[in-house]
Structure formats: C-alpha cells, structure tokens
Amino acid sequence: MKEEEGFYYPHNIDFRGRAYPMHSHLNHLSCDLCRGLLEFAEGRPLGKSGLHWLKIHLANLYAGGTEKLSYDDRLAFVENHLNDIFDSADNPINGNRWWLMAEDPFQCLAACINLSEALRSSSPNSVISNLPIHQVNVLLKALGLKDRYFNFADYFYK
C-alpha cells in the first residue's frame, strides 16, 4: 500500500445517520494503534492556526489530565516537553520513550513526529501535515453548545 496514492473506506450508515466503516480491523474508529498509523492521503500546510491546534492535539492525546486544561496550559505543556517530543520523534524505540506514557501512545507518537518536523523547519507554518487533528470540543464551542452540554463531546468521543 506504500506505493498507492490513497485508499477509501466503504461505510454503512445506520438508521440514525451514523456512518461506520465496513472494514473492521484498520479504520479511523478503531484502536489507538490503527488511528496512529492512518493519515490523510492529501496533506495541507499547517499554517499558523494548524501549528497551534497540532500542539493542543498532542496535549490531548497525552492525556493524564492535560486534556482538561485550558488551551494556553496545554500549549505550555507541549512547550515544557519539547525535548521529550523531539526525542520521541527521533528515537522512539531506544530514546526515553515519553510517548509510551501517553493515554493514546501511537497517536501521540505520530503527533510528535509531525510537530518535530514542523518545529525544525525554517518555515513551520508551511510544513505539510497529513495528520487528522481532533477538534470536537472546538466545534461545539463554536456552535455555542459547549457550555450547554458539559462533557457532551467527551461522551461521544471516547
């Protein structure tokens, strides 16, 4: 599959309109390992906001309470762990293996690799990212539902 340009997942849709992949093993709704391996075939430049959300995404994946912090505190968490992030990206097996302590370790490793690539670039905002970045809570907040439905996104996301 490495030589392929991309592939598609056929989905079934239930009576509520929810889509589920027909492929039961490797899909975007499966375990952390599967989700950490998958990326979009067509990447996009991170841009200023993409780099910001990639850092927040990494803090969310690490979890252990960081996903409940304010966005500024999550950004600070990532800034405080940059050495761990670079080490995870450069030497995931024989390094200090910080990524293995994450709640979602394989997705965390993928984010570490993507973030380290961007931060080492002379133009971090123009680095192409193929990584899916979760923003469920952001969508709810934009729709004005986050305050009304406390933990609504957490309920459906987990």
PDB file of C-alpha atoms in Angstrom:
ATOM      1  CA  MET A   1       0.000   0.000   0.000  1.00  0.00           C
ATOM      2  CA  LYS A   2       3.009   2.288   0.379  1.00  0.00           C
ATOM      3  CA  GLU A   3       3.090   2.875  -3.382  1.00  0.00           C
ATOM      4  CA  GLU A   4      -0.626   3.649  -3.530  1.00  0.00           C
ATOM      5  CA  GLU A   5      -1.808   7.249  -3.732  1.00  0.00           C
ATOM      6  CA  GLY A   6      -4.516   6.548  -1.198  1.00  0.00           C
ATOM      7  CA  PHE A   7      -7.430   4.291  -0.401  1.00  0.00           C
ATOM      8  CA  TYR A   8     -11.035   4.651   0.643  1.00  0.00           C
ATOM      9  CA  TYR A   9     -13.165   3.059   3.312  1.00  0.00           C
ATOM     10  CA  PRO A  10     -16.662   1.936   2.368  1.00  0.00           C
ATOM     11  CA  HIS A  11     -19.119   2.786   5.149  1.00  0.00           C
ATOM     12  CA  ASN A  12     -22.504   1.576   6.280  1.00  0.00           C
ATOM     13  CA  ILE A  13     -24.986   4.126   7.542  1.00  0.00           C
ATOM     14  CA  ASP A  14     -27.410   3.140  10.281  1.00  0.00           C
ATOM     15  CA  PHE A  15     -30.983   4.376  10.742  1.00  0.00           C
ATOM     16  CA  ARG A  16     -29.742   7.369  12.794  1.00  0.00           C
ATOM     17  CA  GLY A  17     -27.424   8.521  10.023  1.00  0.00           C
ATOM     18  CA  ARG A  18     -24.219   7.409  11.750  1.00  0.00           C
ATOM     19  CA  ALA A  19     -21.529   6.109   9.416  1.00  0.00           C
ATOM     20  CA  TYR A  20     -19.460   3.060  10.367  1.00  0.00           C
ATOM     21  CA  PRO A  21     -16.556   1.661   8.335  1.00  0.00           C
ATOM     22  CA  MET A  22     -17.239  -1.752   6.826  1.00  0.00           C
ATOM     23  CA  HIS A  23     -13.600  -2.756   7.308  1.00  0.00           C
ATOM     24  CA  SER A  24     -13.450  -3.941  10.904  1.00  0.00           C
ATOM     25  CA  HIS A  25      -9.715  -4.017  11.607  1.00  0.00           C
ATOM     26  CA  LEU A  26      -7.798  -0.996  10.314  1.00  0.00           C
ATOM     27  CA  ASN A  27     -10.024   2.072  10.409  1.00  0.00           C
ATOM     28  CA  HIS A  28     -10.272   5.548  11.907  1.00  0.00           C
ATOM     29  CA  LEU A  29     -12.695   4.422  14.651  1.00  0.00           C
ATOM     30  CA  SER A  30     -10.530   1.530  15.804  1.00  0.00           C
ATOM     31  CA  CYS A  31      -7.834   1.264  18.482  1.00  0.00           C
ATOM     32  CA  ASP A  32      -5.004   3.696  19.114  1.00  0.00           C
ATOM     33  CA  LEU A  33      -2.536   1.695  17.012  1.00  0.00           C
ATOM     34  CA  CYS A  34      -4.804   1.859  13.954  1.00  0.00           C
ATOM     35  CA  ARG A  35      -5.506   5.538  14.448  1.00  0.00           C
ATOM     36  CA  GLY A  36      -1.810   6.262  14.904  1.00  0.00           C
ATOM     37  CA  LEU A  37      -0.970   4.566  11.602  1.00  0.00           C
ATOM     38  CA  LEU A  38      -3.601   6.263   9.449  1.00  0.00           C
ATOM     39  CA  GLU A  39      -3.122   9.647   7.855  1.00  0.00           C
ATOM     40  CA  PHE A  40      -4.784  11.594   5.057  1.00  0.00           C
ATOM     41  CA  ALA A  41      -3.528  10.910   1.525  1.00  0.00           C
ATOM     42  CA  GLU A  42      -3.619  14.626   0.726  1.00  0.00           C
ATOM     43  CA  GLY A  43      -1.839  16.797   3.261  1.00  0.00           C
ATOM     44  CA  ARG A  44      -2.313  20.509   3.884  1.00  0.00           C
ATOM     45  CA  PRO A  45       0.091  23.205   5.069  1.00  0.00           C
ATOM     46  CA  LEU A  46      -0.238  23.669   8.808  1.00  0.00           C
ATOM     47  CA  GLY A  47      -0.484  27.446   8.743  1.00  0.00           C
ATOM     48  CA  LYS A  48      -0.352  29.432  11.960  1.00  0.00           C
ATOM     49  CA  SER A  49      -3.589  28.027  13.368  1.00  0.00           C
ATOM     50  CA  GLY A  50      -2.707  24.458  12.335  1.00  0.00           C
ATOM     51  CA  LEU A  51       0.532  24.538  14.297  1.00  0.00           C
ATOM     52  CA  HIS A  52      -1.407  25.880  17.293  1.00  0.00           C
ATOM     53  CA  TRP A  53      -4.004  23.075  17.057  1.00  0.00           C
ATOM     54  CA  LEU A  54      -1.366  20.400  16.468  1.00  0.00           C
ATOM     55  CA  LYS A  55       0.187  21.308  19.825  1.00  0.00           C
ATOM     56  CA  ILE A  56      -3.202  21.185  21.549  1.00  0.00           C
ATOM     57  CA  HIS A  57      -3.961  17.880  19.820  1.00  0.00           C
ATOM     58  CA  LEU A  58      -0.692  16.419  21.142  1.00  0.00           C
ATOM     59  CA  ALA A  59      -1.517  17.522  24.705  1.00  0.00           C
ATOM     60  CA  ASN A  60      -4.994  15.979  24.356  1.00  0.00           C
ATOM     61  CA  LEU A  61      -3.527  12.669  23.195  1.00  0.00           C
ATOM     62  CA  TYR A  62      -1.045  12.593  26.054  1.00  0.00           C
ATOM     63  CA  ALA A  63      -3.985  12.976  28.440  1.00  0.00           C
ATOM     64  CA  GLY A  64      -3.428  12.257  32.124  1.00  0.00           C
ATOM     65  CA  GLY A  65      -5.408  15.387  32.889  1.00  0.00           C
ATOM     66  CA  THR A  66      -3.774  17.652  30.303  1.00  0.00           C
ATOM     67  CA  GLU A  67      -6.819  17.351  28.026  1.00  0.00           C
ATOM     68  CA  LYS A  68      -8.872  19.133  30.700  1.00  0.00           C
ATOM     69  CA  LEU A  69      -6.513  22.127  30.981  1.00  0.00           C
ATOM     70  CA  SER A  70      -7.133  25.455  29.265  1.00  0.00           C
ATOM     71  CA  TYR A  71      -5.768  25.799  25.750  1.00  0.00           C
ATOM     72  CA  ASP A  72      -2.973  28.056  26.999  1.00  0.00           C
ATOM     73  CA  ASP A  73      -1.979  25.496  29.632  1.00  0.00           C
ATOM     74  CA  ARG A  74      -1.977  22.718  27.015  1.00  0.00           C
ATOM     75  CA  LEU A  75       0.288  24.826  24.828  1.00  0.00           C
ATOM     76  CA  ALA A  76       2.560  25.377  27.846  1.00  0.00           C
ATOM     77  CA  PHE A  77       2.554  21.608  28.496  1.00  0.00           C
ATOM     78  CA  VAL A  78       3.833  20.996  24.967  1.00  0.00           C
ATOM     79  CA  GLU A  79       6.440  23.762  25.225  1.00  0.00           C
ATOM     80  CA  ASN A  80       7.658  22.267  28.531  1.00  0.00           C
ATOM     81  CA  HIS A  81       8.038  18.834  26.911  1.00  0.00           C
ATOM     82  CA  LEU A  82       9.703  19.793  23.628  1.00  0.00           C
ATOM     83  CA  ASN A  83      12.842  17.785  24.465  1.00  0.00           C
ATOM     84  CA  ASP A  84      10.662  14.719  25.101  1.00  0.00           C
ATOM     85  CA  ILE A  85       8.741  15.331  21.878  1.00  0.00           C
ATOM     86  CA  PHE A  86      11.917  15.633  19.789  1.00  0.00           C
ATOM     87  CA  ASP A  87      13.391  12.554  21.471  1.00  0.00           C
ATOM     88  CA  SER A  88      10.194  10.579  20.806  1.00  0.00           C
ATOM     89  CA  ALA A  89      10.228  11.574  17.131  1.00  0.00           C
ATOM     90  CA  ASP A  90      13.953  10.914  16.630  1.00  0.00           C
ATOM     91  CA  ASN A  91      14.370   7.767  18.668  1.00  0.00           C
ATOM     92  CA  PRO A  92      11.011   6.207  19.580  1.00  0.00           C
ATOM     93  CA  ILE A  93      12.409   2.778  20.455  1.00  0.00           C
ATOM     94  CA  ASN A  94      15.718   3.486  22.200  1.00  0.00           C
ATOM     95  CA  GLY A  95      15.073   7.016  23.487  1.00  0.00           C
ATOM     96  CA  ASN A  96      13.379   7.913  26.766  1.00  0.00           C
ATOM     97  CA  ARG A  97      10.056   6.707  25.238  1.00  0.00           C
ATOM     98  CA  TRP A  98       7.996   9.567  26.653  1.00  0.00           C
ATOM     99  CA  TRP A  99       5.287   8.837  24.069  1.00  0.00           C
ATOM    100  CA  LEU A 100       4.605   5.436  25.678  1.00  0.00           C
ATOM    101  CA  MET A 101       3.323   7.155  28.830  1.00  0.00           C
ATOM    102  CA  ALA A 102       0.522   8.805  26.830  1.00  0.00           C
ATOM    103  CA  GLU A 103      -3.056   7.584  27.039  1.00  0.00           C
ATOM    104  CA  ASP A 104      -3.019   7.173  23.242  1.00  0.00           C
ATOM    105  CA  PRO A 105       0.659   6.370  22.631  1.00  0.00           C
ATOM    106  CA  PHE A 106       0.674   5.647  18.898  1.00  0.00           C
ATOM    107  CA  GLN A 107      -1.365   8.716  18.025  1.00  0.00           C
ATOM    108  CA  CYS A 108       0.896  10.684  20.369  1.00  0.00           C
ATOM    109  CA  LEU A 109       3.984   9.380  18.551  1.00  0.00           C
ATOM    110  CA  ALA A 110       2.516  10.370  15.176  1.00  0.00           C
ATOM    111  CA  ALA A 111       1.836  13.869  16.538  1.00  0.00           C
ATOM    112  CA  CYS A 112       5.369  14.071  17.996  1.00  0.00           C
ATOM    113  CA  ILE A 113       6.849  13.223  14.590  1.00  0.00           C
ATOM    114  CA  ASN A 114       4.644  15.772  12.803  1.00  0.00           C
ATOM    115  CA  LEU A 115       5.270  18.525  15.356  1.00  0.00           C
ATOM    116  CA  SER A 116       9.025  17.958  15.451  1.00  0.00           C
ATOM    117  CA  GLU A 117       9.146  18.132  11.654  1.00  0.00           C
ATOM    118  CA  ALA A 118       7.275  21.433  11.735  1.00  0.00           C
ATOM    119  CA  LEU A 119       9.324  22.979  14.547  1.00  0.00           C
ATOM    120  CA  ARG A 120      12.623  22.034  12.899  1.00  0.00           C
ATOM    121  CA  SER A 121      11.544  23.556   9.605  1.00  0.00           C
ATOM    122  CA  SER A 122      12.702  27.025   8.607  1.00  0.00           C
ATOM    123  CA  SER A 123       9.037  27.738   7.904  1.00  0.00           C
ATOM    124  CA  PRO A 124       6.912  25.732  10.394  1.00  0.00           C
ATOM    125  CA  ASN A 125       3.618  27.121   9.116  1.00  0.00           C
ATOM    126  CA  SER A 126       4.247  25.780   5.594  1.00  0.00           C
ATOM    127  CA  VAL A 127       5.016  22.184   6.614  1.00  0.00           C
ATOM    128  CA  ILE A 128       2.563  19.769   5.016  1.00  0.00           C
ATOM    129  CA  SER A 129       0.616  17.721   7.562  1.00  0.00           C
ATOM    130  CA  ASN A 130      -1.361  14.587   6.778  1.00  0.00           C
ATOM    131  CA  LEU A 131      -2.340  14.030  10.395  1.00  0.00           C
ATOM    132  CA  PRO A 132      -6.008  14.099  11.412  1.00  0.00           C
ATOM    133  CA  ILE A 133      -6.341  16.595  14.279  1.00  0.00           C
ATOM    134  CA  HIS A 134      -9.359  16.203  16.565  1.00  0.00           C
ATOM    135  CA  GLN A 135     -11.326  19.355  17.305  1.00  0.00           C
ATOM    136  CA  VAL A 136     -14.686  18.119  18.583  1.00  0.00           C
ATOM    137  CA  ASN A 137     -14.821  20.479  21.560  1.00  0.00           C
ATOM    138  CA  VAL A 138     -13.858  23.423  19.362  1.00  0.00           C
ATOM    139  CA  LEU A 139     -16.788  22.738  17.059  1.00  0.00           C
ATOM    140  CA  LEU A 140     -19.217  22.542  19.975  1.00  0.00           C
ATOM    141  CA  LYS A 141     -17.879  25.774  21.431  1.00  0.00           C
ATOM    142  CA  ALA A 142     -18.207  27.499  18.047  1.00  0.00           C
ATOM    143  CA  LEU A 143     -21.814  26.316  17.848  1.00  0.00           C
ATOM    144  CA  GLY A 144     -22.462  27.563  21.373  1.00  0.00           C
ATOM    145  CA  LEU A 145     -23.108  24.046  22.672  1.00  0.00           C
ATOM    146  CA  LYS A 146     -20.005  23.533  24.812  1.00  0.00           C
ATOM    147  CA  ASP A 147     -21.360  25.463  27.787  1.00  0.00           C
ATOM    148  CA  ARG A 148     -24.830  23.965  27.450  1.00  0.00           C
ATOM    149  CA  TYR A 149     -23.679  20.352  27.180  1.00  0.00           C
ATOM    150  CA  PHE A 150     -20.828  19.949  29.621  1.00  0.00           C
ATOM    151  CA  ASN A 151     -18.689  16.969  28.576  1.00  0.00           C
ATOM    152  CA  PHE A 152     -21.010  16.355  25.602  1.00  0.00           C
ATOM    153  CA  ALA A 153     -18.017  15.900  23.284  1.00  0.00           C
ATOM    154  CA  ASP A 154     -16.138  13.758  25.796  1.00  0.00           C
ATOM    155  CA  TYR A 155     -19.136  11.430  25.996  1.00  0.00           C
ATOM    156  CA  PHE A 156     -19.312  10.841  22.252  1.00  0.00           C
ATOM    157  CA  TYR A 157     -15.594  10.986  21.512  1.00  0.00           C
ATOM    158  CA  LYS A 158     -14.400   8.266  23.894  1.00  0.00           C
TER     159      LYS A 158
END
